[in-house]
Coordinates of C-alpha atoms and ligand atoms in Angstrom, one line a residue:
M15 CA 111.4 69.5 72.4
A16 CA 114.0 66.8 72.1
T17 CA 115.0 65.5 75.5
N18 CA 117.4 62.7 76.1
E19 CA 119.5 61.3 78.9
A20 CA 122.7 63.0 77.8
M21 CA 121.0 66.5 77.6
K22 CA 122.7 69.1 79.8
P23 CA 120.4 70.5 82.5
V24 CA 118.6 73.7 81.4
N25 CA 118.5 76.6 83.8
L26 CA 115.7 79.1 83.3
V27 CA 114.0 82.0 85.0
I28 CA 110.5 83.0 84.0
F29 CA 109.0 86.5 84.6
G30 CA 105.3 87.3 84.1
R31 CA 102.7 89.4 86.0
Q32 CA 100.5 87.5 88.4
G33 CA 97.7 86.0 86.4
S34 CA 99.8 85.6 83.2
G35 CA 99.3 81.8 83.3
K36 CA 102.9 81.4 84.4
G37 CA 102.2 78.6 86.8
T38 CA 100.5 76.4 84.2
Q39 CA 103.2 77.0 81.7
C40 CA 105.9 76.2 84.3
A41 CA 104.3 72.8 84.9
M42 CA 104.2 72.1 81.2
I43 CA 107.8 73.2 80.6
T44 CA 109.3 71.2 83.5
T45 CA 107.4 68.1 82.5
E46 CA 108.9 68.5 79.0
L47 CA 112.4 69.2 80.2
G48 CA 112.5 67.0 83.4
S49 CA 113.7 70.1 85.3
I50 CA 112.7 71.4 88.7
H51 CA 110.0 74.1 89.0
I52 CA 111.0 76.4 91.9
S53 CA 108.3 78.9 92.7
T54 CA 109.1 81.2 95.6
G55 CA 105.4 82.0 96.0
D56 CA 104.6 78.3 96.4
M57 CA 107.5 77.9 98.9
L58 CA 106.2 80.8 100.9
R59 CA 102.6 79.5 100.8
A60 CA 103.9 76.1 102.0
A61 CA 105.5 77.9 105.0
V62 CA 102.2 79.7 105.7
E63 CA 100.4 76.3 105.6
Q64 CA 102.9 74.9 108.1
G65 CA 102.1 77.7 110.5
T66 CA 105.7 78.5 111.5
E67 CA 106.5 81.9 112.9
F68 CA 108.2 82.8 109.6
G69 CA 105.0 81.5 107.8
L70 CA 102.9 83.9 109.9
Q71 CA 105.1 86.9 109.1
A72 CA 105.2 86.0 105.4
K73 CA 101.4 85.6 105.3
A74 CA 100.9 89.2 106.6
I75 CA 103.2 90.5 103.9
M76 CA 101.7 88.4 101.1
D77 CA 98.1 89.4 102.1
R78 CA 99.1 93.1 101.7
G79 CA 100.6 92.4 98.3
E80 CA 104.0 93.4 99.5
L81 CA 107.4 91.7 99.1
V82 CA 109.2 89.5 101.6
S83 CA 112.7 90.9 102.4
D84 CA 115.4 90.4 99.7
E85 CA 117.8 88.8 102.2
V86 CA 115.3 86.2 103.4
I87 CA 114.1 85.2 100.0
S88 CA 117.6 85.0 98.5
G89 CA 118.6 82.7 101.4
I90 CA 115.6 80.4 100.7
V91 CA 116.5 80.3 97.0
A92 CA 120.2 79.7 97.6
E93 CA 119.4 76.7 99.8
R94 CA 117.0 75.2 97.2
L95 CA 119.3 75.7 94.2
A96 CA 122.1 73.9 96.0
Q97 CA 120.1 70.7 96.3
S98 CA 121.2 67.9 94.0
D99 CA 117.9 67.4 92.2
V100 CA 118.3 71.0 90.9
T101 CA 121.9 70.8 90.0
Q102 CA 121.3 67.5 88.2
N103 CA 118.1 68.3 86.3
G104 CA 118.1 72.0 85.9
F105 CA 115.6 74.5 87.2
L106 CA 112.8 76.8 86.2
L107 CA 112.8 79.6 88.7
D108 CA 109.4 81.4 89.0
G109 CA 108.8 84.5 91.2
Y110 CA 112.5 85.2 91.8
P111 CA 114.4 87.4 91.3
R112 CA 111.9 90.2 91.8
T113 CA 114.1 93.2 92.7
L114 CA 117.5 94.4 91.5
T115 CA 119.0 93.4 94.9
Q116 CA 117.7 89.9 94.4
A117 CA 119.0 89.8 90.8
E118 CA 122.5 90.7 92.1
S119 CA 122.3 88.1 94.8
F120 CA 121.1 85.6 92.2
V121 CA 124.2 86.1 90.1
G122 CA 126.3 85.5 93.2
I123 CA 124.3 82.3 94.1
L124 CA 124.8 80.9 90.6
N125 CA 128.5 81.7 90.7
D126 CA 128.9 80.0 94.1
L127 CA 127.2 76.9 92.8
G128 CA 129.0 76.9 89.4
L129 CA 125.7 77.2 87.6
T130 CA 124.9 79.2 84.5
L131 CA 121.5 80.8 83.6
D132 CA 120.5 79.8 80.0
L133 CA 117.5 82.1 79.6
A134 CA 115.2 84.5 81.3
L135 CA 111.8 84.4 79.7
N136 CA 109.2 87.1 80.1
L137 CA 105.6 85.8 79.6
D138 CA 104.0 89.0 78.6
V139 CA 100.2 89.5 79.3
P140 CA 98.9 93.1 79.5
I141 CA 97.8 94.6 82.8
D142 CA 94.1 94.8 81.9
E143 CA 93.9 91.1 81.0
V144 CA 95.7 89.9 84.1
T145 CA 93.5 92.1 86.4
T146 CA 90.4 90.5 84.9
R147 CA 91.8 87.0 85.2
M148 CA 92.8 87.5 88.8
L149 CA 89.5 89.0 89.9
S150 CA 87.7 86.1 88.4
R151 CA 89.8 83.3 90.1
G152 CA 88.7 84.5 93.5
R153 CA 91.8 83.6 95.6
A154 CA 91.8 84.8 99.2
D155 CA 94.8 87.1 98.7
D156 CA 93.3 88.5 95.4
T157 CA 91.6 91.6 96.8
E158 CA 91.4 94.4 94.3
E159 CA 93.7 96.5 96.4
A160 CA 96.3 93.7 96.8
I161 CA 96.2 93.0 93.0
A162 CA 96.8 96.7 92.2
R163 CA 99.6 96.9 94.7
R164 CA 101.3 93.7 93.3
L165 CA 101.0 94.9 89.7
D166 CA 102.4 98.3 90.7
L167 CA 105.3 96.6 92.5
Y168 CA 105.9 94.4 89.4
E169 CA 106.3 97.5 87.1
K170 CA 108.5 99.3 89.6
E171 CA 110.7 96.6 91.0
T172 CA 110.6 93.6 88.6
A173 CA 110.3 95.1 85.1
P174 CA 113.6 96.9 85.5
L175 CA 115.3 93.5 85.7
F176 CA 114.5 92.8 82.0
E177 CA 117.3 95.2 81.2
F178 CA 119.6 93.4 83.6
F179 CA 119.1 90.1 81.8
L180 CA 119.0 91.7 78.4
D181 CA 122.5 93.0 79.1
Q182 CA 123.6 89.5 79.9
G183 CA 122.2 88.3 76.5
V184 CA 119.8 85.8 78.0
F185 CA 116.4 87.6 77.7
E186 CA 113.4 86.7 75.6
V187 CA 109.8 88.1 75.5
I188 CA 107.0 85.6 74.8
D189 CA 103.5 86.8 73.9
G190 CA 101.3 85.3 76.7
L191 CA 97.9 85.8 75.0
G192 CA 96.2 82.8 73.4
S193 CA 95.4 79.3 74.4
E194 CA 97.6 77.3 76.8
S195 CA 99.0 75.2 74.0
E196 CA 99.6 78.2 71.7
V197 CA 101.6 79.9 74.5
F198 CA 103.4 76.7 75.3
D199 CA 104.4 76.3 71.6
R200 CA 106.0 79.8 71.7
L201 CA 107.9 79.0 74.9
N202 CA 109.0 75.7 73.6
T203 CA 110.4 77.2 70.4
V204 CA 112.6 79.6 72.2
I205 CA 113.7 77.1 74.8
S206 CA 114.5 74.5 72.1
A207 CA 116.7 77.0 70.3
V208 CA 118.7 77.4 73.5
I209 CA 119.0 73.6 74.0
S210 CA 120.2 73.1 70.5
G211 CA 122.8 75.8 71.1
K212 CA 124.0 74.1 74.3
S213 CA 124.4 70.7 72.7
Q214 CA 126.6 72.0 69.9
Ligands
LIG329 P1 103.7 84.7 93.6 O1 103.0 83.4 93.8 O2 105.1 84.5 92.9 O3 103.0 85.8 93.0 O4 104.1 85.2 95.1 C1 103.1 85.5 96.1 C2 103.7 86.4 97.1 O5 104.8 85.9 97.7 C3 104.2 87.8 96.5 O6 103.1 88.7 96.4 C4 105.2 88.2 97.6 O7 104.5 88.7 98.7 C5 105.8 86.9 98.0 N1 107.0 86.6 97.2 C6 107.2 85.6 96.2 N2 108.4 85.6 95.7 C7 109.0 86.7 96.2 C8 110.3 87.3 96.0 N3 111.1 86.8 95.1 N4 110.6 88.4 96.8 C9 109.7 88.9 97.7 N5 108.5 88.4 97.9 C10 108.1 87.3 97.2

């Protein structure tokens, strides 16, 4: 991916079931682009670590595999996107939006900040494969029940957003099966096409 000082910031959203390898790919993409990885899951886990009252409430919700309220999460994202490191370097938003209400708020947030979304990527890994991966990684919130609930919520609440971004002409599906570098190459190809389109 050709990056240079003059390059305009690239603003991306990435979708993918839990266990799709999204976190790893996000790190690789933001290293390449010099953009900011914003993971709402990581932000919530940081709040849990800090032991604030909000953190405690979020922990209970996350442990059950449910979703934090749309209003709260959109507020957190709006605050983060407004910061200058993000407006200057671009963002890769991971874990948000997750519901149609959030997607609508997201459009409003971008408008308010004068930002444009370049691409929404869907890192596609089948349900069977992500379930096997999650059960083997042994994270505390990865009980079989919570995994099933999260995957179910993803199909019901988040997958319908693909249509939303498709309608905006900024949606691409990437096959998430294969080695880390194979998957990265696929993502890189699609993102590079968008970058070359922007610089014309
Ligand atoms: P993640 O690491 O993205 O899978 O997020 C972990 C957990 O944080 C999720 O299972 C939700 O409980 C919560 N969470 C993260 N992002 C959001 C969001 N956009 N809306 C609601 N809840 C969220």
